[in-house]
């Protein structure tokens, strides 16, 4: 399952990653690549929590629609492909 993510980097900080389709889901990494890898685990954990709480997964929006959100201005956009086959759906 592919999710759009936005990566921010401030001077003197790690790379921070936000998943707009999953409010409250974020991660970080020392490099851009590490940040993208770590957010995959954060997404799986977030989805597992939703399943445990019997909350349906939120609908995913297009990256373009997220880019219009001022909260994500200045970030670098990417897609991450998350293997959700291990989740008990």
PDB file of C-alpha atoms in Angstrom:
ATOM      1  CA  UNK A   1       0.000   0.000   0.000  1.00  0.00           C
ATOM      2  CA  UNK A   2       1.510   3.346  -1.026  1.00  0.00           C
ATOM      3  CA  UNK A   3       1.383   6.416   1.194  1.00  0.00           C
ATOM      4  CA  UNK A   4       2.447   9.957   0.401  1.00  0.00           C
ATOM      5  CA  UNK A   5       4.806  11.414   2.962  1.00  0.00           C
ATOM      6  CA  UNK A   6       6.383  14.797   3.424  1.00  0.00           C
ATOM      7  CA  UNK A   7       9.932  15.165   4.723  1.00  0.00           C
ATOM      8  CA  UNK A   8      11.186  18.280   6.507  1.00  0.00           C
ATOM      9  CA  UNK A   9      14.723  19.126   7.526  1.00  0.00           C
ATOM     10  CA  UNK A  10      15.644  22.026   9.768  1.00  0.00           C
ATOM     11  CA  UNK A  11      19.234  23.117  10.313  1.00  0.00           C
ATOM     12  CA  UNK A  12      20.801  21.032  13.066  1.00  0.00           C
ATOM     13  CA  UNK A  13      18.020  18.451  13.145  1.00  0.00           C
ATOM     14  CA  UNK A  14      17.239  15.028  11.768  1.00  0.00           C
ATOM     15  CA  UNK A  15      14.853  14.543   8.859  1.00  0.00           C
ATOM     16  CA  UNK A  16      11.258  14.510  10.070  1.00  0.00           C
ATOM     17  CA  UNK A  17       8.557  12.634   8.160  1.00  0.00           C
ATOM     18  CA  UNK A  18       4.802  13.166   8.356  1.00  0.00           C
ATOM     19  CA  UNK A  19       2.106  10.922   6.862  1.00  0.00           C
ATOM     20  CA  UNK A  20      -0.761  13.263   5.929  1.00  0.00           C
ATOM     21  CA  UNK A  21      -3.257  10.422   5.427  1.00  0.00           C
ATOM     22  CA  UNK A  22      -2.627   9.109   8.943  1.00  0.00           C
ATOM     23  CA  UNK A  23      -2.985  11.974  11.448  1.00  0.00           C
ATOM     24  CA  UNK A  24      -0.503  11.526  14.276  1.00  0.00           C
ATOM     25  CA  UNK A  25       1.776   9.242  12.277  1.00  0.00           C
ATOM     26  CA  UNK A  26       5.298  10.559  11.917  1.00  0.00           C
ATOM     27  CA  UNK A  27       8.902   9.440  12.122  1.00  0.00           C
ATOM     28  CA  UNK A  28      12.462  10.681  11.688  1.00  0.00           C
ATOM     29  CA  UNK A  29      15.910   9.637  10.544  1.00  0.00           C
ATOM     30  CA  UNK A  30      19.455  10.942  10.375  1.00  0.00           C
ATOM     31  CA  UNK A  31      19.441  10.735   6.576  1.00  0.00           C
ATOM     32  CA  UNK A  32      16.665  11.165   4.030  1.00  0.00           C
ATOM     33  CA  UNK A  33      16.811   7.474   3.176  1.00  0.00           C
ATOM     34  CA  UNK A  34      16.758   6.424   6.835  1.00  0.00           C
ATOM     35  CA  UNK A  35      13.762   8.672   7.446  1.00  0.00           C
ATOM     36  CA  UNK A  36      11.835   7.033   4.592  1.00  0.00           C
ATOM     37  CA  UNK A  37      12.661   3.561   5.899  1.00  0.00           C
ATOM     38  CA  UNK A  38      11.681   4.400   9.484  1.00  0.00           C
ATOM     39  CA  UNK A  39       8.350   5.903   8.469  1.00  0.00           C
ATOM     40  CA  UNK A  40       7.362   2.561   6.955  1.00  0.00           C
ATOM     41  CA  UNK A  41       7.564   0.987  10.417  1.00  0.00           C
ATOM     42  CA  UNK A  42       5.646   3.927  11.891  1.00  0.00           C
ATOM     43  CA  UNK A  43       2.873   3.431   9.315  1.00  0.00           C
ATOM     44  CA  UNK A  44       2.584  -0.283  10.085  1.00  0.00           C
ATOM     45  CA  UNK A  45       2.439   0.432  13.844  1.00  0.00           C
ATOM     46  CA  UNK A  46      -0.185   3.125  13.274  1.00  0.00           C
ATOM     47  CA  UNK A  47      -2.317   0.804  11.156  1.00  0.00           C
ATOM     48  CA  UNK A  48      -1.971  -1.991  13.732  1.00  0.00           C
ATOM     49  CA  UNK A  49      -3.254   0.413  16.375  1.00  0.00           C
ATOM     50  CA  UNK A  50      -6.242   1.311  14.221  1.00  0.00           C
ATOM     51  CA  UNK A  51      -7.006  -2.393  13.737  1.00  0.00           C
ATOM     52  CA  UNK A  52      -6.746  -3.080  17.470  1.00  0.00           C
ATOM     53  CA  UNK A  53      -9.142  -0.190  18.152  1.00  0.00           C
ATOM     54  CA  UNK A  54     -11.442  -1.433  15.375  1.00  0.00           C
ATOM     55  CA  UNK A  55     -11.114   1.898  13.568  1.00  0.00           C
ATOM     56  CA  UNK A  56     -11.228   1.766   9.763  1.00  0.00           C
ATOM     57  CA  UNK A  57      -8.192   2.942   7.862  1.00  0.00           C
ATOM     58  CA  UNK A  58      -8.614   6.552   6.716  1.00  0.00           C
ATOM     59  CA  UNK A  59      -9.136   7.147   3.015  1.00  0.00           C
ATOM     60  CA  UNK A  60      -5.964   8.134   1.222  1.00  0.00           C
ATOM     61  CA  UNK A  61      -5.978  11.436  -0.647  1.00  0.00           C
ATOM     62  CA  UNK A  62      -3.815  12.410  -3.594  1.00  0.00           C
ATOM     63  CA  UNK A  63      -0.401  13.871  -3.011  1.00  0.00           C
ATOM     64  CA  UNK A  64      -1.484  16.973  -4.937  1.00  0.00           C
ATOM     65  CA  UNK A  65      -4.331  17.602  -2.508  1.00  0.00           C
ATOM     66  CA  UNK A  66      -1.922  17.326   0.438  1.00  0.00           C
ATOM     67  CA  UNK A  67       0.556  19.674  -1.206  1.00  0.00           C
ATOM     68  CA  UNK A  68      -2.081  22.418  -1.051  1.00  0.00           C
ATOM     69  CA  UNK A  69      -2.021  22.208   2.767  1.00  0.00           C
ATOM     70  CA  UNK A  70       0.085  25.039   4.244  1.00  0.00           C
ATOM     71  CA  UNK A  71       1.247  22.770   7.080  1.00  0.00           C
ATOM     72  CA  UNK A  72       3.379  20.864   4.602  1.00  0.00           C
ATOM     73  CA  UNK A  73       4.877  23.844   2.772  1.00  0.00           C
ATOM     74  CA  UNK A  74       8.605  23.572   2.141  1.00  0.00           C
ATOM     75  CA  UNK A  75       8.745  19.817   2.532  1.00  0.00           C
ATOM     76  CA  UNK A  76       9.994  17.219   0.095  1.00  0.00           C
ATOM     77  CA  UNK A  77       7.347  14.762  -1.052  1.00  0.00           C
ATOM     78  CA  UNK A  78       7.803  11.050  -1.578  1.00  0.00           C
ATOM     79  CA  UNK A  79       5.818   7.827  -1.740  1.00  0.00           C
ATOM     80  CA  UNK A  80       6.579   4.900   0.524  1.00  0.00           C
ATOM     81  CA  UNK A  81       5.316   1.418  -0.246  1.00  0.00           C
ATOM     82  CA  UNK A  82       4.289  -0.375   2.927  1.00  0.00           C
ATOM     83  CA  UNK A  83       3.702  -4.119   3.094  1.00  0.00           C
ATOM     84  CA  UNK A  84       0.467  -4.518   5.053  1.00  0.00           C
ATOM     85  CA  UNK A  85       0.079  -8.235   4.286  1.00  0.00           C
ATOM     86  CA  UNK A  86       1.192  -9.144   7.812  1.00  0.00           C
ATOM     87  CA  UNK A  87      -1.601  -7.125   9.404  1.00  0.00           C
ATOM     88  CA  UNK A  88      -4.601  -9.040  10.714  1.00  0.00           C
ATOM     89  CA  UNK A  89      -7.309  -7.326   8.698  1.00  0.00           C
TER      90      UNK A  89
END
